[in-house]
């Protein structure tokens, strides 16, 4: 069964501090992993996907198949990073996307 | 605004009534997805269309839920005989099939069943 776990519902850091949002998944095959972000009063939008291996807004995420994790990291958090972050998985031949419960990140000044 | 649009944005109904939501995808996007999101949870997949064909439906989707995309453009999601447990945000997303398919989400329709 596909499952995505984000163990932290809330995460608070100070501006300039490193931030890591955790994501663990359960899937027997080769999944596609994504991070979506929702800023206040905005719609859900794609932040990055593992196959692109790119850095968006200073965020990176590495797929670790051994640990079945896809943690999102940024070395220096900014106040504008405050948002709700969702990890998502798409696997197999289906196109249904399985989302985690989300982590609310607050970056304090 | 050429993004995904959803109507209505809010709906309050009484238990037992039927409701219908509409989603207008980004033009030329051939895939359209419906999700449901309850408080404190991430979006939960309901169903998706490729053009006018409904290709996948969640096993969790009750028979009271039905979705259509008759001409491969806009889509409607109908909930019959609503229950209080149907109260949620209903999200629509659209995408263009491809190697790096990206789903673009609408603002959602918030349903409250009294």
PDB file of C-alpha atoms in Angstrom, chain B residues 5-114:
ATOM      1  CA  UNK B   5     -11.096  27.698 -11.555  1.00  0.00           C
ATOM      2  CA  UNK B   6     -13.730  26.109  -9.330  1.00  0.00           C
ATOM      3  CA  UNK B   7     -17.304  27.094  -8.595  1.00  0.00           C
ATOM      4  CA  UNK B   8     -18.809  27.693  -6.202  1.00  0.00           C
ATOM      5  CA  UNK B   9     -16.057  28.574  -3.760  1.00  0.00           C
ATOM      6  CA  UNK B  10     -18.296  27.843  -0.787  1.00  0.00           C
ATOM      7  CA  UNK B  11     -21.397  25.728  -0.375  1.00  0.00           C
ATOM      8  CA  UNK B  12     -23.566  25.186   2.683  1.00  0.00           C
ATOM      9  CA  UNK B  13     -26.216  22.528   2.409  1.00  0.00           C
ATOM     10  CA  UNK B  14     -28.475  20.446   4.593  1.00  0.00           C
ATOM     11  CA  UNK B  15     -27.922  16.765   5.102  1.00  0.00           C
ATOM     12  CA  UNK B  16     -29.666  14.737   2.435  1.00  0.00           C
ATOM     13  CA  UNK B  17     -29.448  17.370  -0.295  1.00  0.00           C
ATOM     14  CA  UNK B  18     -27.534  16.928  -3.534  1.00  0.00           C
ATOM     15  CA  UNK B  19     -24.711  19.279  -4.483  1.00  0.00           C
ATOM     16  CA  UNK B  20     -22.736  19.772  -7.667  1.00  0.00           C
ATOM     17  CA  UNK B  21     -19.347  21.419  -8.079  1.00  0.00           C
ATOM     18  CA  UNK B  22     -17.715  22.588 -11.261  1.00  0.00           C
ATOM     19  CA  UNK B  23     -14.070  22.672 -12.269  1.00  0.00           C
ATOM     20  CA  UNK B  24     -12.672  24.483 -15.308  1.00  0.00           C
ATOM     21  CA  UNK B  25      -9.140  23.288 -16.035  1.00  0.00           C
ATOM     22  CA  UNK B  26      -6.359  25.136 -17.767  1.00  0.00           C
ATOM     23  CA  UNK B  27      -7.251  25.039 -21.425  1.00  0.00           C
ATOM     24  CA  UNK B  28      -5.610  22.227 -23.382  1.00  0.00           C
ATOM     25  CA  UNK B  29      -4.858  20.271 -20.216  1.00  0.00           C
ATOM     26  CA  UNK B  30      -6.032  16.759 -20.952  1.00  0.00           C
ATOM     27  CA  UNK B  31      -5.984  15.394 -17.396  1.00  0.00           C
ATOM     28  CA  UNK B  32      -8.278  16.517 -14.613  1.00  0.00           C
ATOM     29  CA  UNK B  33      -8.186  15.326 -11.010  1.00  0.00           C
ATOM     30  CA  UNK B  34     -10.552  15.616  -8.063  1.00  0.00           C
ATOM     31  CA  UNK B  35      -9.334  15.518  -4.471  1.00  0.00           C
ATOM     32  CA  UNK B  36     -10.966  15.938  -1.083  1.00  0.00           C
ATOM     33  CA  UNK B  37      -9.209  17.562   1.865  1.00  0.00           C
ATOM     34  CA  UNK B  38     -10.410  17.502   5.442  1.00  0.00           C
ATOM     35  CA  UNK B  39      -9.039  19.556   8.308  1.00  0.00           C
ATOM     36  CA  UNK B  40      -5.520  18.578   9.294  1.00  0.00           C
ATOM     37  CA  UNK B  41      -5.064  16.215   6.374  1.00  0.00           C
ATOM     38  CA  UNK B  42      -3.508  16.366   2.958  1.00  0.00           C
ATOM     39  CA  UNK B  43      -5.546  16.096  -0.218  1.00  0.00           C
ATOM     40  CA  UNK B  44      -7.060  12.663  -0.794  1.00  0.00           C
ATOM     41  CA  UNK B  45      -7.390  11.428  -4.365  1.00  0.00           C
ATOM     42  CA  UNK B  46     -10.953  10.819  -5.547  1.00  0.00           C
ATOM     43  CA  UNK B  47     -10.843  10.337  -9.300  1.00  0.00           C
ATOM     44  CA  UNK B  48      -9.226  11.495 -12.511  1.00  0.00           C
ATOM     45  CA  UNK B  49     -10.034  11.925 -16.180  1.00  0.00           C
ATOM     46  CA  UNK B  50      -7.958  11.839 -19.282  1.00  0.00           C
ATOM     47  CA  UNK B  51      -9.919  13.830 -21.816  1.00  0.00           C
ATOM     48  CA  UNK B  52     -13.522  12.686 -21.281  1.00  0.00           C
ATOM     49  CA  UNK B  53     -12.671   9.221 -19.975  1.00  0.00           C
ATOM     50  CA  UNK B  54     -12.742   8.564 -16.244  1.00  0.00           C
ATOM     51  CA  UNK B  55      -9.691   6.357 -15.863  1.00  0.00           C
ATOM     52  CA  UNK B  56      -9.342   5.896 -12.154  1.00  0.00           C
ATOM     53  CA  UNK B  57     -11.550   6.107  -9.118  1.00  0.00           C
ATOM     54  CA  UNK B  58     -10.571   5.744  -5.492  1.00  0.00           C
ATOM     55  CA  UNK B  59     -11.900   2.640  -3.777  1.00  0.00           C
ATOM     56  CA  UNK B  60     -12.841   4.932  -0.918  1.00  0.00           C
ATOM     57  CA  UNK B  61     -15.226   6.864  -3.142  1.00  0.00           C
ATOM     58  CA  UNK B  62     -18.815   6.282  -2.106  1.00  0.00           C
ATOM     59  CA  UNK B  63     -21.502   5.478  -4.694  1.00  0.00           C
ATOM     60  CA  UNK B  64     -23.065   8.800  -3.765  1.00  0.00           C
ATOM     61  CA  UNK B  65     -20.194  10.553  -5.557  1.00  0.00           C
ATOM     62  CA  UNK B  66     -20.151  10.848  -9.314  1.00  0.00           C
ATOM     63  CA  UNK B  67     -17.968  12.867 -11.633  1.00  0.00           C
ATOM     64  CA  UNK B  68     -18.223  13.708 -15.304  1.00  0.00           C
ATOM     65  CA  UNK B  69     -16.170  15.430 -17.926  1.00  0.00           C
ATOM     66  CA  UNK B  70     -18.489  15.202 -20.902  1.00  0.00           C
ATOM     67  CA  UNK B  71     -16.538  17.109 -23.530  1.00  0.00           C
ATOM     68  CA  UNK B  72     -13.078  16.704 -22.132  1.00  0.00           C
ATOM     69  CA  UNK B  73     -13.034  20.271 -20.851  1.00  0.00           C
ATOM     70  CA  UNK B  74     -14.811  21.237 -17.612  1.00  0.00           C
ATOM     71  CA  UNK B  75     -15.794  18.636 -15.046  1.00  0.00           C
ATOM     72  CA  UNK B  76     -18.546  18.329 -12.474  1.00  0.00           C
ATOM     73  CA  UNK B  77     -18.519  16.449  -9.192  1.00  0.00           C
ATOM     74  CA  UNK B  78     -21.907  15.582  -7.739  1.00  0.00           C
ATOM     75  CA  UNK B  79     -22.572  14.340  -4.243  1.00  0.00           C
ATOM     76  CA  UNK B  80     -26.006  12.849  -3.686  1.00  0.00           C
ATOM     77  CA  UNK B  81     -27.744  12.622  -0.314  1.00  0.00           C
ATOM     78  CA  UNK B  82     -24.997  14.551   1.429  1.00  0.00           C
ATOM     79  CA  UNK B  83     -23.876  13.530   4.910  1.00  0.00           C
ATOM     80  CA  UNK B  84     -22.098  15.557   7.553  1.00  0.00           C
ATOM     81  CA  UNK B  85     -18.951  13.543   6.888  1.00  0.00           C
ATOM     82  CA  UNK B  86     -18.857  14.967   3.364  1.00  0.00           C
ATOM     83  CA  UNK B  87     -17.930  18.374   4.776  1.00  0.00           C
ATOM     84  CA  UNK B  88     -14.503  19.121   3.324  1.00  0.00           C
ATOM     85  CA  UNK B  89     -12.574  21.143   0.766  1.00  0.00           C
ATOM     86  CA  UNK B  90     -12.931  19.697  -2.717  1.00  0.00           C
ATOM     87  CA  UNK B  91      -9.938  20.400  -4.915  1.00  0.00           C
ATOM     88  CA  UNK B  92      -9.584  20.113  -8.635  1.00  0.00           C
ATOM     89  CA  UNK B  93      -6.287  19.940 -10.509  1.00  0.00           C
ATOM     90  CA  UNK B  94      -5.408  19.726 -14.174  1.00  0.00           C
ATOM     91  CA  UNK B  95      -2.292  18.689 -16.057  1.00  0.00           C
ATOM     92  CA  UNK B  96      -0.842  17.957 -19.451  1.00  0.00           C
ATOM     93  CA  UNK B  97       0.343  14.410 -19.964  1.00  0.00           C
ATOM     94  CA  UNK B  98       4.115  14.234 -20.210  1.00  0.00           C
ATOM     95  CA  UNK B  99       7.314  13.044 -18.593  1.00  0.00           C
ATOM     96  CA  UNK B 100       7.275  15.822 -16.031  1.00  0.00           C
ATOM     97  CA  UNK B 101       3.543  16.135 -15.658  1.00  0.00           C
ATOM     98  CA  UNK B 102       2.647  18.885 -13.198  1.00  0.00           C
ATOM     99  CA  UNK B 103      -0.737  19.140 -11.549  1.00  0.00           C
ATOM    100  CA  UNK B 104      -2.046  22.703 -11.223  1.00  0.00           C
ATOM    101  CA  UNK B 105      -4.579  23.098  -8.464  1.00  0.00           C
ATOM    102  CA  UNK B 106      -7.684  25.216  -8.261  1.00  0.00           C
ATOM    103  CA  UNK B 107      -8.705  27.219  -5.194  1.00  0.00           C
ATOM    104  CA  UNK B 108     -11.134  24.553  -4.045  1.00  0.00           C
ATOM    105  CA  UNK B 109     -14.797  24.434  -3.082  1.00  0.00           C
ATOM    106  CA  UNK B 110     -15.476  24.334   0.638  1.00  0.00           C
ATOM    107  CA  UNK B 111     -18.542  22.256   1.480  1.00  0.00           C
ATOM    108  CA  UNK B 112     -20.334  22.385   4.806  1.00  0.00           C
ATOM    109  CA  UNK B 113     -23.129  19.907   5.414  1.00  0.00           C
ATOM    110  CA  UNK B 114     -25.406  20.841   8.294  1.00  0.00           C
TER     111      UNK B 114
END
